[in-house]
């Protein structure tokens, strides 16, 4: 393996505890770059390709992973084939790295991956391609209440030092059982239309989210029907007239959903589906992997890329 190490020293855990990759013996590393300017990522990846790197280790949070993999998709033609991706959680939430990265990374685990030893876990996973007129790549796209909740989490939960799945649960708790004014602000209906090959909706919605990850929201199983690892775009939305919201959100914490529960979700305005492509019109904030994208009142096209190969270690 000829690895490239990309390290964001400003990511939360890296800044707090130091970089794991920085302590890997340098004779094992082909190329190292510290990410201090995201606008240079494409140039950095071209340098890694010129050094004939066949794998890219990314140490940082969800925003770092989103930035590096987006840049990789934009310059993928300089790699042949695409490099293997190895993720080290270095942020506060670490949504992607927890599912397909190195669990509790150490220099010894990284060394084992480079040398092809140990209990390696390989995943082939596509990314979302989000076309708003400008093309973005990521793993979790959302509109409505989730962007509103993300902003609340950043301003009021993360600032208290609450991280990861605890931050997600704390945010959901405050929205559902906290102040009525907060709940009304987060769950404000907004215009939304959706078209796939076999599903259409136009009206107002409370929330939508789409992902290629098996479990994109810590602690909640937000897709039902189909298989968790299906190499398809999975999408769930709630209409503005959705009923029994608190009961259904609590129900999403259960992994298995019996047919009766799935029918009740649909009857109460919660729809989940799989597709290869979805066309959305939405007015309001949109978020991809925790990063706010420029608002658009035009068409948003969601599709999926060819699968990338991720290597993880338990």
PDB file of C-alpha atoms in Angstrom:
ATOM      1  CA  UNK A   1       0.000   0.000   0.000  1.00  0.00           C
ATOM      2  CA  UNK A   2       1.226   3.510  -0.874  1.00  0.00           C
ATOM      3  CA  UNK A   3      -0.774   5.743   1.467  1.00  0.00           C
ATOM      4  CA  UNK A   4      -1.506   9.456   1.402  1.00  0.00           C
ATOM      5  CA  UNK A   5      -2.249  11.004   4.813  1.00  0.00           C
ATOM      6  CA  UNK A   6      -4.598  14.024   4.851  1.00  0.00           C
ATOM      7  CA  UNK A   7      -4.916  15.553   8.326  1.00  0.00           C
ATOM      8  CA  UNK A   8      -7.107  18.405   9.541  1.00  0.00           C
ATOM      9  CA  UNK A   9      -5.414  19.673  12.702  1.00  0.00           C
ATOM     10  CA  UNK A  10      -8.372  22.000  13.389  1.00  0.00           C
ATOM     11  CA  UNK A  11     -10.939  19.178  13.613  1.00  0.00           C
ATOM     12  CA  UNK A  12     -12.329  18.863  17.129  1.00  0.00           C
ATOM     13  CA  UNK A  13     -10.800  15.575  18.325  1.00  0.00           C
ATOM     14  CA  UNK A  14      -7.518  16.098  16.463  1.00  0.00           C
ATOM     15  CA  UNK A  15      -7.129  19.541  18.024  1.00  0.00           C
ATOM     16  CA  UNK A  16      -8.035  18.171  21.456  1.00  0.00           C
ATOM     17  CA  UNK A  17      -6.029  14.909  21.493  1.00  0.00           C
ATOM     18  CA  UNK A  18      -3.524  15.268  18.669  1.00  0.00           C
ATOM     19  CA  UNK A  19      -3.256  13.455  15.356  1.00  0.00           C
ATOM     20  CA  UNK A  20      -3.086   9.657  15.226  1.00  0.00           C
ATOM     21  CA  UNK A  21      -1.636   9.686  11.707  1.00  0.00           C
ATOM     22  CA  UNK A  22       1.197  11.984  12.800  1.00  0.00           C
ATOM     23  CA  UNK A  23       2.473   9.160  15.044  1.00  0.00           C
ATOM     24  CA  UNK A  24       2.613   6.494  12.329  1.00  0.00           C
ATOM     25  CA  UNK A  25       6.209   5.660  11.258  1.00  0.00           C
ATOM     26  CA  UNK A  26       6.958   7.978   8.354  1.00  0.00           C
ATOM     27  CA  UNK A  27       8.794   5.311   6.373  1.00  0.00           C
ATOM     28  CA  UNK A  28       5.355   3.737   5.785  1.00  0.00           C
ATOM     29  CA  UNK A  29       3.865   6.939   4.347  1.00  0.00           C
ATOM     30  CA  UNK A  30       4.150   8.038   0.719  1.00  0.00           C
ATOM     31  CA  UNK A  31       2.558  11.496   0.971  1.00  0.00           C
ATOM     32  CA  UNK A  32       1.332  13.712   3.834  1.00  0.00           C
ATOM     33  CA  UNK A  33      -0.663  16.951   3.709  1.00  0.00           C
ATOM     34  CA  UNK A  34      -2.160  19.066   6.477  1.00  0.00           C
ATOM     35  CA  UNK A  35      -5.512  20.496   5.443  1.00  0.00           C
ATOM     36  CA  UNK A  36      -5.547  24.185   6.291  1.00  0.00           C
ATOM     37  CA  UNK A  37      -7.212  25.465   3.120  1.00  0.00           C
ATOM     38  CA  UNK A  38     -10.089  23.459   1.639  1.00  0.00           C
ATOM     39  CA  UNK A  39      -9.768  25.334  -1.655  1.00  0.00           C
ATOM     40  CA  UNK A  40      -6.448  23.496  -2.197  1.00  0.00           C
ATOM     41  CA  UNK A  41      -7.864  19.989  -1.779  1.00  0.00           C
ATOM     42  CA  UNK A  42      -8.035  19.212  -5.488  1.00  0.00           C
ATOM     43  CA  UNK A  43      -4.402  20.284  -5.884  1.00  0.00           C
ATOM     44  CA  UNK A  44      -3.393  18.157  -2.870  1.00  0.00           C
ATOM     45  CA  UNK A  45      -5.113  15.092  -4.312  1.00  0.00           C
ATOM     46  CA  UNK A  46      -3.431  15.625  -7.679  1.00  0.00           C
ATOM     47  CA  UNK A  47      -0.084  15.620  -5.844  1.00  0.00           C
ATOM     48  CA  UNK A  48      -1.052  12.352  -4.129  1.00  0.00           C
ATOM     49  CA  UNK A  49      -1.937  10.853  -7.515  1.00  0.00           C
ATOM     50  CA  UNK A  50       1.396  12.026  -8.961  1.00  0.00           C
ATOM     51  CA  UNK A  51       3.108  10.228  -6.055  1.00  0.00           C
ATOM     52  CA  UNK A  52       1.209   7.080  -7.166  1.00  0.00           C
ATOM     53  CA  UNK A  53      -0.714   6.790  -3.901  1.00  0.00           C
ATOM     54  CA  UNK A  54      -3.238   3.952  -3.963  1.00  0.00           C
ATOM     55  CA  UNK A  55      -4.973   4.812  -0.686  1.00  0.00           C
ATOM     56  CA  UNK A  56      -6.059   7.994   1.094  1.00  0.00           C
ATOM     57  CA  UNK A  57      -6.261   8.194   4.894  1.00  0.00           C
ATOM     58  CA  UNK A  58      -8.460  11.090   6.044  1.00  0.00           C
ATOM     59  CA  UNK A  59      -8.285  12.270   9.663  1.00  0.00           C
ATOM     60  CA  UNK A  60     -10.924  14.830  10.556  1.00  0.00           C
ATOM     61  CA  UNK A  61     -14.624  15.357  11.123  1.00  0.00           C
ATOM     62  CA  UNK A  62     -17.603  14.988   8.808  1.00  0.00           C
ATOM     63  CA  UNK A  63     -16.860  18.342   7.164  1.00  0.00           C
ATOM     64  CA  UNK A  64     -13.290  17.266   6.391  1.00  0.00           C
ATOM     65  CA  UNK A  65     -14.407  13.930   4.957  1.00  0.00           C
ATOM     66  CA  UNK A  66     -17.086  15.692   2.920  1.00  0.00           C
ATOM     67  CA  UNK A  67     -14.521  18.165   1.561  1.00  0.00           C
ATOM     68  CA  UNK A  68     -11.854  15.598   0.668  1.00  0.00           C
ATOM     69  CA  UNK A  69     -14.215  13.102  -0.961  1.00  0.00           C
ATOM     70  CA  UNK A  70     -15.976  15.867  -2.900  1.00  0.00           C
ATOM     71  CA  UNK A  71     -12.601  17.040  -4.200  1.00  0.00           C
ATOM     72  CA  UNK A  72     -11.687  13.435  -5.032  1.00  0.00           C
ATOM     73  CA  UNK A  73     -14.809  13.023  -7.160  1.00  0.00           C
ATOM     74  CA  UNK A  74     -13.971  16.234  -9.038  1.00  0.00           C
ATOM     75  CA  UNK A  75     -10.431  15.015  -9.888  1.00  0.00           C
ATOM     76  CA  UNK A  76     -11.103  11.275 -10.036  1.00  0.00           C
ATOM     77  CA  UNK A  77      -9.693  11.050 -13.571  1.00  0.00           C
ATOM     78  CA  UNK A  78      -6.130  11.558 -12.215  1.00  0.00           C
ATOM     79  CA  UNK A  79      -6.369   8.269 -10.296  1.00  0.00           C
ATOM     80  CA  UNK A  80      -6.506   4.914 -12.067  1.00  0.00           C
ATOM     81  CA  UNK A  81      -8.105   3.175 -10.278  1.00  0.00           C
ATOM     82  CA  UNK A  82      -9.651   5.315  -7.544  1.00  0.00           C
ATOM     83  CA  UNK A  83      -7.749   4.998  -4.252  1.00  0.00           C
ATOM     84  CA  UNK A  84      -9.018   3.057  -1.265  1.00  0.00           C
ATOM     85  CA  UNK A  85     -10.430   5.344   1.433  1.00  0.00           C
ATOM     86  CA  UNK A  86      -9.586   4.949   5.124  1.00  0.00           C
ATOM     87  CA  UNK A  87     -11.355   7.265   7.583  1.00  0.00           C
ATOM     88  CA  UNK A  88     -10.202   8.217  11.080  1.00  0.00           C
ATOM     89  CA  UNK A  89     -12.848   9.980  13.209  1.00  0.00           C
ATOM     90  CA  UNK A  90     -11.500  13.373  14.227  1.00  0.00           C
ATOM     91  CA  UNK A  91     -14.576  15.570  14.630  1.00  0.00           C
ATOM     92  CA  UNK A  92     -17.522  15.878  17.012  1.00  0.00           C
ATOM     93  CA  UNK A  93     -20.118  13.694  15.267  1.00  0.00           C
ATOM     94  CA  UNK A  94     -18.082  11.449  12.927  1.00  0.00           C
ATOM     95  CA  UNK A  95     -21.175  10.134  11.182  1.00  0.00           C
ATOM     96  CA  UNK A  96     -19.374   8.499   8.250  1.00  0.00           C
ATOM     97  CA  UNK A  97     -16.152   7.371   9.942  1.00  0.00           C
ATOM     98  CA  UNK A  98     -18.054   5.502  12.658  1.00  0.00           C
ATOM     99  CA  UNK A  99     -19.754   3.337  10.035  1.00  0.00           C
ATOM    100  CA  UNK A 100     -16.995   2.629   7.515  1.00  0.00           C
ATOM    101  CA  UNK A 101     -13.777   3.875   9.159  1.00  0.00           C
ATOM    102  CA  UNK A 102     -11.252   2.795  11.802  1.00  0.00           C
ATOM    103  CA  UNK A 103     -12.964   2.263  15.159  1.00  0.00           C
ATOM    104  CA  UNK A 104     -11.008   3.949  17.986  1.00  0.00           C
ATOM    105  CA  UNK A 105      -7.957   4.561  15.786  1.00  0.00           C
ATOM    106  CA  UNK A 106      -4.401   4.085  17.024  1.00  0.00           C
ATOM    107  CA  UNK A 107      -1.064   4.236  15.180  1.00  0.00           C
ATOM    108  CA  UNK A 108      -0.877   0.432  15.505  1.00  0.00           C
ATOM    109  CA  UNK A 109      -4.248  -0.014  13.759  1.00  0.00           C
ATOM    110  CA  UNK A 110      -3.205   2.344  10.962  1.00  0.00           C
ATOM    111  CA  UNK A 111       0.062   0.422  10.561  1.00  0.00           C
ATOM    112  CA  UNK A 112      -1.917  -2.839  10.348  1.00  0.00           C
ATOM    113  CA  UNK A 113      -4.103  -1.411   7.560  1.00  0.00           C
ATOM    114  CA  UNK A 114      -1.054  -0.266   5.586  1.00  0.00           C
ATOM    115  CA  UNK A 115       0.563  -3.684   5.971  1.00  0.00           C
ATOM    116  CA  UNK A 116      -2.693  -5.557   5.244  1.00  0.00           C
ATOM    117  CA  UNK A 117      -2.819  -7.223   8.649  1.00  0.00           C
ATOM    118  CA  UNK A 118      -5.527  -7.589  11.267  1.00  0.00           C
ATOM    119  CA  UNK A 119      -9.291  -7.700  11.083  1.00  0.00           C
ATOM    120  CA  UNK A 120      -9.915  -5.451   8.107  1.00  0.00           C
ATOM    121  CA  UNK A 121     -13.477  -4.556   7.135  1.00  0.00           C
ATOM    122  CA  UNK A 122     -14.114  -3.550   3.542  1.00  0.00           C
ATOM    123  CA  UNK A 123     -17.176  -1.643   2.393  1.00  0.00           C
ATOM    124  CA  UNK A 124     -18.221  -0.559  -1.077  1.00  0.00           C
ATOM    125  CA  UNK A 125     -20.423   2.492  -0.726  1.00  0.00           C
ATOM    126  CA  UNK A 126     -21.622   5.088  -3.248  1.00  0.00           C
ATOM    127  CA  UNK A 127     -21.848   8.772  -2.427  1.00  0.00           C
ATOM    128  CA  UNK A 128     -24.738  11.106  -3.054  1.00  0.00           C
ATOM    129  CA  UNK A 129     -24.343  13.453  -5.984  1.00  0.00           C
ATOM    130  CA  UNK A 130     -26.294  16.655  -5.326  1.00  0.00           C
ATOM    131  CA  UNK A 131     -26.761  18.930  -8.327  1.00  0.00           C
ATOM    132  CA  UNK A 132     -28.166  22.387  -7.546  1.00  0.00           C
ATOM    133  CA  UNK A 133     -26.570  23.971 -10.611  1.00  0.00           C
ATOM    134  CA  UNK A 134     -23.308  23.310  -8.793  1.00  0.00           C
ATOM    135  CA  UNK A 135     -22.407  19.679  -8.067  1.00  0.00           C
ATOM    136  CA  UNK A 136     -21.682  18.523  -4.507  1.00  0.00           C
ATOM    137  CA  UNK A 137     -20.876  15.081  -3.113  1.00  0.00           C
ATOM    138  CA  UNK A 138     -21.643  13.654   0.315  1.00  0.00           C
ATOM    139  CA  UNK A 139     -23.558  11.091   2.330  1.00  0.00           C
ATOM    140  CA  UNK A 140     -26.485  12.803   4.090  1.00  0.00           C
ATOM    141  CA  UNK A 141     -28.684  15.419   2.400  1.00  0.00           C
ATOM    142  CA  UNK A 142     -31.527  17.097   4.260  1.00  0.00           C
ATOM    143  CA  UNK A 143     -34.148  19.833   4.080  1.00  0.00           C
ATOM    144  CA  UNK A 144     -36.668  21.279   6.517  1.00  0.00           C
ATOM    145  CA  UNK A 145     -36.369  20.402  10.198  1.00  0.00           C
ATOM    146  CA  UNK A 146     -32.962  18.710   9.957  1.00  0.00           C
ATOM    147  CA  UNK A 147     -31.098  21.845   8.760  1.00  0.00           C
ATOM    148  CA  UNK A 148     -32.998  23.845  11.395  1.00  0.00           C
ATOM    149  CA  UNK A 149     -32.037  21.265  14.022  1.00  0.00           C
ATOM    150  CA  UNK A 150     -28.434  21.234  12.795  1.00  0.00           C
ATOM    151  CA  UNK A 151     -28.172  24.978  13.340  1.00  0.00           C
ATOM    152  CA  UNK A 152     -29.658  24.617  16.843  1.00  0.00           C
ATOM    153  CA  UNK A 153     -27.234  21.774  17.642  1.00  0.00           C
ATOM    154  CA  UNK A 154     -24.215  23.799  16.505  1.00  0.00           C
ATOM    155  CA  UNK A 155     -25.268  26.867  18.498  1.00  0.00           C
ATOM    156  CA  UNK A 156     -26.645  25.327  21.699  1.00  0.00           C
ATOM    157  CA  UNK A 157     -25.541  21.674  22.023  1.00  0.00           C
ATOM    158  CA  UNK A 158     -21.989  21.448  20.657  1.00  0.00           C
ATOM    159  CA  UNK A 159     -21.060  24.634  22.522  1.00  0.00           C
ATOM    160  CA  UNK A 160     -21.771  22.746  25.772  1.00  0.00           C
ATOM    161  CA  UNK A 161     -19.227  20.078  24.819  1.00  0.00           C
ATOM    162  CA  UNK A 162     -21.864  17.456  23.969  1.00  0.00           C
ATOM    163  CA  UNK A 163     -20.678  15.366  21.010  1.00  0.00           C
ATOM    164  CA  UNK A 164     -21.571  12.489  18.700  1.00  0.00           C
ATOM    165  CA  UNK A 165     -24.780  10.521  19.169  1.00  0.00           C
ATOM    166  CA  UNK A 166     -25.347  12.272  22.519  1.00  0.00           C
ATOM    167  CA  UNK A 167     -25.584  15.586  20.654  1.00  0.00           C
ATOM    168  CA  UNK A 168     -28.127  14.130  18.205  1.00  0.00           C
ATOM    169  CA  UNK A 169     -30.264  12.731  21.031  1.00  0.00           C
ATOM    170  CA  UNK A 170     -30.021  15.969  23.041  1.00  0.00           C
ATOM    171  CA  UNK A 171     -31.142  17.999  20.025  1.00  0.00           C
ATOM    172  CA  UNK A 172     -34.088  15.694  19.285  1.00  0.00           C
ATOM    173  CA  UNK A 173     -35.107  15.753  22.963  1.00  0.00           C
ATOM    174  CA  UNK A 174     -35.097  19.556  23.110  1.00  0.00           C
ATOM    175  CA  UNK A 175     -37.110  19.823  19.893  1.00  0.00           C
ATOM    176  CA  UNK A 176     -39.760  17.264  20.859  1.00  0.00           C
ATOM    177  CA  UNK A 177     -40.276  17.904  24.578  1.00  0.00           C
ATOM    178  CA  UNK A 178     -38.632  21.287  25.145  1.00  0.00           C
ATOM    179  CA  UNK A 179     -40.098  24.733  24.685  1.00  0.00           C
ATOM    180  CA  UNK A 180     -43.125  24.893  22.376  1.00  0.00           C
ATOM    181  CA  UNK A 181     -41.674  27.921  20.595  1.00  0.00           C
ATOM    182  CA  UNK A 182     -38.504  26.017  19.732  1.00  0.00           C
ATOM    183  CA  UNK A 183     -40.473  23.032  18.417  1.00  0.00           C
ATOM    184  CA  UNK A 184     -42.631  25.274  16.239  1.00  0.00           C
ATOM    185  CA  UNK A 185     -39.550  27.073  14.912  1.00  0.00           C
ATOM    186  CA  UNK A 186     -37.716  23.850  14.009  1.00  0.00           C
ATOM    187  CA  UNK A 187     -40.782  22.049  12.628  1.00  0.00           C
ATOM    188  CA  UNK A 188     -41.974  24.894  10.404  1.00  0.00           C
ATOM    189  CA  UNK A 189     -43.607  23.519   7.208  1.00  0.00           C
ATOM    190  CA  UNK A 190     -42.004  24.572   3.929  1.00  0.00           C
ATOM    191  CA  UNK A 191     -42.827  24.016   0.225  1.00  0.00           C
ATOM    192  CA  UNK A 192     -41.396  20.784  -1.154  1.00  0.00           C
ATOM    193  CA  UNK A 193     -41.882  18.643  -4.220  1.00  0.00           C
ATOM    194  CA  UNK A 194     -40.343  15.273  -5.023  1.00  0.00           C
ATOM    195  CA  UNK A 195     -40.329  13.194  -8.187  1.00  0.00           C
ATOM    196  CA  UNK A 196     -38.810   9.751  -8.735  1.00  0.00           C
ATOM    197  CA  UNK A 197     -39.535   7.065 -11.325  1.00  0.00           C
ATOM    198  CA  UNK A 198     -42.475   5.751  -9.293  1.00  0.00           C
ATOM    199  CA  UNK A 199     -43.305   8.377  -6.658  1.00  0.00           C
ATOM    200  CA  UNK A 200     -44.519  11.976  -6.750  1.00  0.00           C
ATOM    201  CA  UNK A 201     -45.310  14.488  -4.031  1.00  0.00           C
ATOM    202  CA  UNK A 202     -46.009  18.223  -4.095  1.00  0.00           C
ATOM    203  CA  UNK A 203     -47.069  20.274  -1.095  1.00  0.00           C
ATOM    204  CA  UNK A 204     -45.518  21.256   2.215  1.00  0.00           C
ATOM    205  CA  UNK A 205     -43.203  19.094   4.287  1.00  0.00           C
ATOM    206  CA  UNK A 206     -41.604  19.097   7.725  1.00  0.00           C
ATOM    207  CA  UNK A 207     -38.390  17.276   6.860  1.00  0.00           C
ATOM    208  CA  UNK A 208     -36.655  15.236   4.194  1.00  0.00           C
ATOM    209  CA  UNK A 209     -33.397  13.335   4.293  1.00  0.00           C
ATOM    210  CA  UNK A 210     -31.581  11.216   1.738  1.00  0.00           C
ATOM    211  CA  UNK A 211     -28.480   9.076   2.134  1.00  0.00           C
ATOM    212  CA  UNK A 212     -26.479   6.110   0.894  1.00  0.00           C
ATOM    213  CA  UNK A 213     -25.322   5.271   4.434  1.00  0.00           C
ATOM    214  CA  UNK A 214     -26.982   2.276   6.108  1.00  0.00           C
ATOM    215  CA  UNK A 215     -27.644   4.303   9.284  1.00  0.00           C
ATOM    216  CA  UNK A 216     -27.227   8.034   8.590  1.00  0.00           C
ATOM    217  CA  UNK A 217     -28.581   9.487  11.851  1.00  0.00           C
ATOM    218  CA  UNK A 218     -26.999   8.334  15.112  1.00  0.00           C
ATOM    219  CA  UNK A 219     -29.465   6.405  17.257  1.00  0.00           C
ATOM    220  CA  UNK A 220     -32.301   6.460  14.707  1.00  0.00           C
ATOM    221  CA  UNK A 221     -33.289   4.082  11.905  1.00  0.00           C
ATOM    222  CA  UNK A 222     -34.809   6.575   9.512  1.00  0.00           C
ATOM    223  CA  UNK A 223     -35.309   4.329   6.473  1.00  0.00           C
ATOM    224  CA  UNK A 224     -37.630   1.372   6.277  1.00  0.00           C
ATOM    225  CA  UNK A 225     -38.239  -1.116   3.535  1.00  0.00           C
ATOM    226  CA  UNK A 226     -35.384  -2.385   1.379  1.00  0.00           C
ATOM    227  CA  UNK A 227     -31.938  -3.357   2.631  1.00  0.00           C
ATOM    228  CA  UNK A 228     -29.528  -1.151   4.645  1.00  0.00           C
ATOM    229  CA  UNK A 229     -26.652  -1.705   2.181  1.00  0.00           C
ATOM    230  CA  UNK A 230     -28.416  -1.617  -1.169  1.00  0.00           C
ATOM    231  CA  UNK A 231     -26.265   0.789  -3.226  1.00  0.00           C
ATOM    232  CA  UNK A 232     -29.340   2.902  -3.799  1.00  0.00           C
ATOM    233  CA  UNK A 233     -30.452   6.358  -2.803  1.00  0.00           C
ATOM    234  CA  UNK A 234     -32.696   6.029   0.254  1.00  0.00           C
ATOM    235  CA  UNK A 235     -35.043   8.905   1.044  1.00  0.00           C
ATOM    236  CA  UNK A 236     -37.534   9.652   3.815  1.00  0.00           C
ATOM    237  CA  UNK A 237     -39.796  12.678   4.195  1.00  0.00           C
ATOM    238  CA  UNK A 238     -42.637  13.817   6.442  1.00  0.00           C
ATOM    239  CA  UNK A 239     -45.607  15.761   5.109  1.00  0.00           C
ATOM    240  CA  UNK A 240     -46.657  18.937   6.911  1.00  0.00           C
ATOM    241  CA  UNK A 241     -49.800  17.157   8.158  1.00  0.00           C
ATOM    242  CA  UNK A 242     -47.800  14.316   9.739  1.00  0.00           C
ATOM    243  CA  UNK A 243     -49.420  12.936  12.891  1.00  0.00           C
ATOM    244  CA  UNK A 244     -48.129  11.454  16.157  1.00  0.00           C
ATOM    245  CA  UNK A 245     -44.670  12.925  15.559  1.00  0.00           C
ATOM    246  CA  UNK A 246     -43.246  12.217  19.024  1.00  0.00           C
ATOM    247  CA  UNK A 247     -44.465   8.608  19.012  1.00  0.00           C
ATOM    248  CA  UNK A 248     -43.076   7.931  15.553  1.00  0.00           C
ATOM    249  CA  UNK A 249     -39.700   9.573  16.271  1.00  0.00           C
ATOM    250  CA  UNK A 250     -39.350   7.374  19.359  1.00  0.00           C
ATOM    251  CA  UNK A 251     -40.304   4.405  17.174  1.00  0.00           C
ATOM    252  CA  UNK A 252     -37.437   5.230  14.803  1.00  0.00           C
ATOM    253  CA  UNK A 253     -35.034   4.240  17.585  1.00  0.00           C
ATOM    254  CA  UNK A 254     -36.098   0.618  17.024  1.00  0.00           C
ATOM    255  CA  UNK A 255     -34.110  -1.138  14.312  1.00  0.00           C
ATOM    256  CA  UNK A 256     -36.825  -3.581  13.279  1.00  0.00           C
ATOM    257  CA  UNK A 257     -40.189  -2.231  12.146  1.00  0.00           C
ATOM    258  CA  UNK A 258     -43.059  -4.714  11.767  1.00  0.00           C
ATOM    259  CA  UNK A 259     -45.375  -4.331   8.740  1.00  0.00           C
ATOM    260  CA  UNK A 260     -48.101  -2.822  10.930  1.00  0.00           C
ATOM    261  CA  UNK A 261     -45.741  -0.057  12.125  1.00  0.00           C
ATOM    262  CA  UNK A 262     -44.639   0.682   8.543  1.00  0.00           C
ATOM    263  CA  UNK A 263     -48.264   0.988   7.404  1.00  0.00           C
ATOM    264  CA  UNK A 264     -48.990   3.335  10.314  1.00  0.00           C
ATOM    265  CA  UNK A 265     -45.985   5.524   9.446  1.00  0.00           C
ATOM    266  CA  UNK A 266     -47.286   5.910   5.897  1.00  0.00           C
ATOM    267  CA  UNK A 267     -50.843   6.611   7.059  1.00  0.00           C
ATOM    268  CA  UNK A 268     -49.549   9.299   9.420  1.00  0.00           C
ATOM    269  CA  UNK A 269     -47.542  11.111   6.731  1.00  0.00           C
ATOM    270  CA  UNK A 270     -44.045   9.567   6.978  1.00  0.00           C
ATOM    271  CA  UNK A 271     -42.851   8.191   3.628  1.00  0.00           C
ATOM    272  CA  UNK A 272     -39.665   6.175   2.979  1.00  0.00           C
ATOM    273  CA  UNK A 273     -38.498   4.961  -0.432  1.00  0.00           C
ATOM    274  CA  UNK A 274     -35.530   3.813  -2.515  1.00  0.00           C
ATOM    275  CA  UNK A 275     -34.565   5.083  -5.954  1.00  0.00           C
ATOM    276  CA  UNK A 276     -31.647   5.746  -8.281  1.00  0.00           C
ATOM    277  CA  UNK A 277     -32.531   9.398  -8.864  1.00  0.00           C
ATOM    278  CA  UNK A 278     -34.777  12.008  -7.251  1.00  0.00           C
ATOM    279  CA  UNK A 279     -35.721  15.502  -8.401  1.00  0.00           C
ATOM    280  CA  UNK A 280     -36.593  17.965  -5.631  1.00  0.00           C
ATOM    281  CA  UNK A 281     -37.857  21.530  -5.518  1.00  0.00           C
ATOM    282  CA  UNK A 282     -37.392  23.160  -2.137  1.00  0.00           C
ATOM    283  CA  UNK A 283     -37.346  26.678  -0.722  1.00  0.00           C
ATOM    284  CA  UNK A 284     -35.181  26.965   2.361  1.00  0.00           C
ATOM    285  CA  UNK A 285     -31.923  25.733   3.921  1.00  0.00           C
ATOM    286  CA  UNK A 286     -30.295  22.546   2.637  1.00  0.00           C
ATOM    287  CA  UNK A 287     -27.527  20.657   4.409  1.00  0.00           C
ATOM    288  CA  UNK A 288     -25.066  18.052   3.151  1.00  0.00           C
ATOM    289  CA  UNK A 289     -23.000  16.184   5.762  1.00  0.00           C
ATOM    290  CA  UNK A 290     -23.540  18.919   8.320  1.00  0.00           C
ATOM    291  CA  UNK A 291     -22.475  21.686   5.918  1.00  0.00           C
ATOM    292  CA  UNK A 292     -24.999  24.304   4.783  1.00  0.00           C
ATOM    293  CA  UNK A 293     -25.156  24.665   1.004  1.00  0.00           C
ATOM    294  CA  UNK A 294     -26.234  27.806  -0.819  1.00  0.00           C
ATOM    295  CA  UNK A 295     -30.031  28.107  -0.821  1.00  0.00           C
ATOM    296  CA  UNK A 296     -31.718  27.462  -4.129  1.00  0.00           C
ATOM    297  CA  UNK A 297     -35.283  27.897  -5.303  1.00  0.00           C
ATOM    298  CA  UNK A 298     -34.567  25.811  -8.382  1.00  0.00           C
ATOM    299  CA  UNK A 299     -34.255  22.119  -9.089  1.00  0.00           C
ATOM    300  CA  UNK A 300     -32.134  19.831  -6.914  1.00  0.00           C
ATOM    301  CA  UNK A 301     -31.227  16.508  -8.518  1.00  0.00           C
ATOM    302  CA  UNK A 302     -30.078  13.676  -6.264  1.00  0.00           C
ATOM    303  CA  UNK A 303     -28.313  10.625  -7.682  1.00  0.00           C
ATOM    304  CA  UNK A 304     -25.519   8.266  -6.619  1.00  0.00           C
ATOM    305  CA  UNK A 305     -21.919   7.762  -7.712  1.00  0.00           C
ATOM    306  CA  UNK A 306     -20.163   4.508  -8.466  1.00  0.00           C
ATOM    307  CA  UNK A 307     -19.223   2.827  -5.162  1.00  0.00           C
ATOM    308  CA  UNK A 308     -15.998   3.823  -3.409  1.00  0.00           C
ATOM    309  CA  UNK A 309     -13.989   1.257  -1.454  1.00  0.00           C
ATOM    310  CA  UNK A 310     -13.599   1.981   2.260  1.00  0.00           C
ATOM    311  CA  UNK A 311     -11.356   0.008   4.603  1.00  0.00           C
ATOM    312  CA  UNK A 312     -12.059  -0.036   8.327  1.00  0.00           C
ATOM    313  CA  UNK A 313     -10.833  -1.808  11.459  1.00  0.00           C
ATOM    314  CA  UNK A 314     -12.817  -2.847  14.510  1.00  0.00           C
TER     315      UNK A 314
END
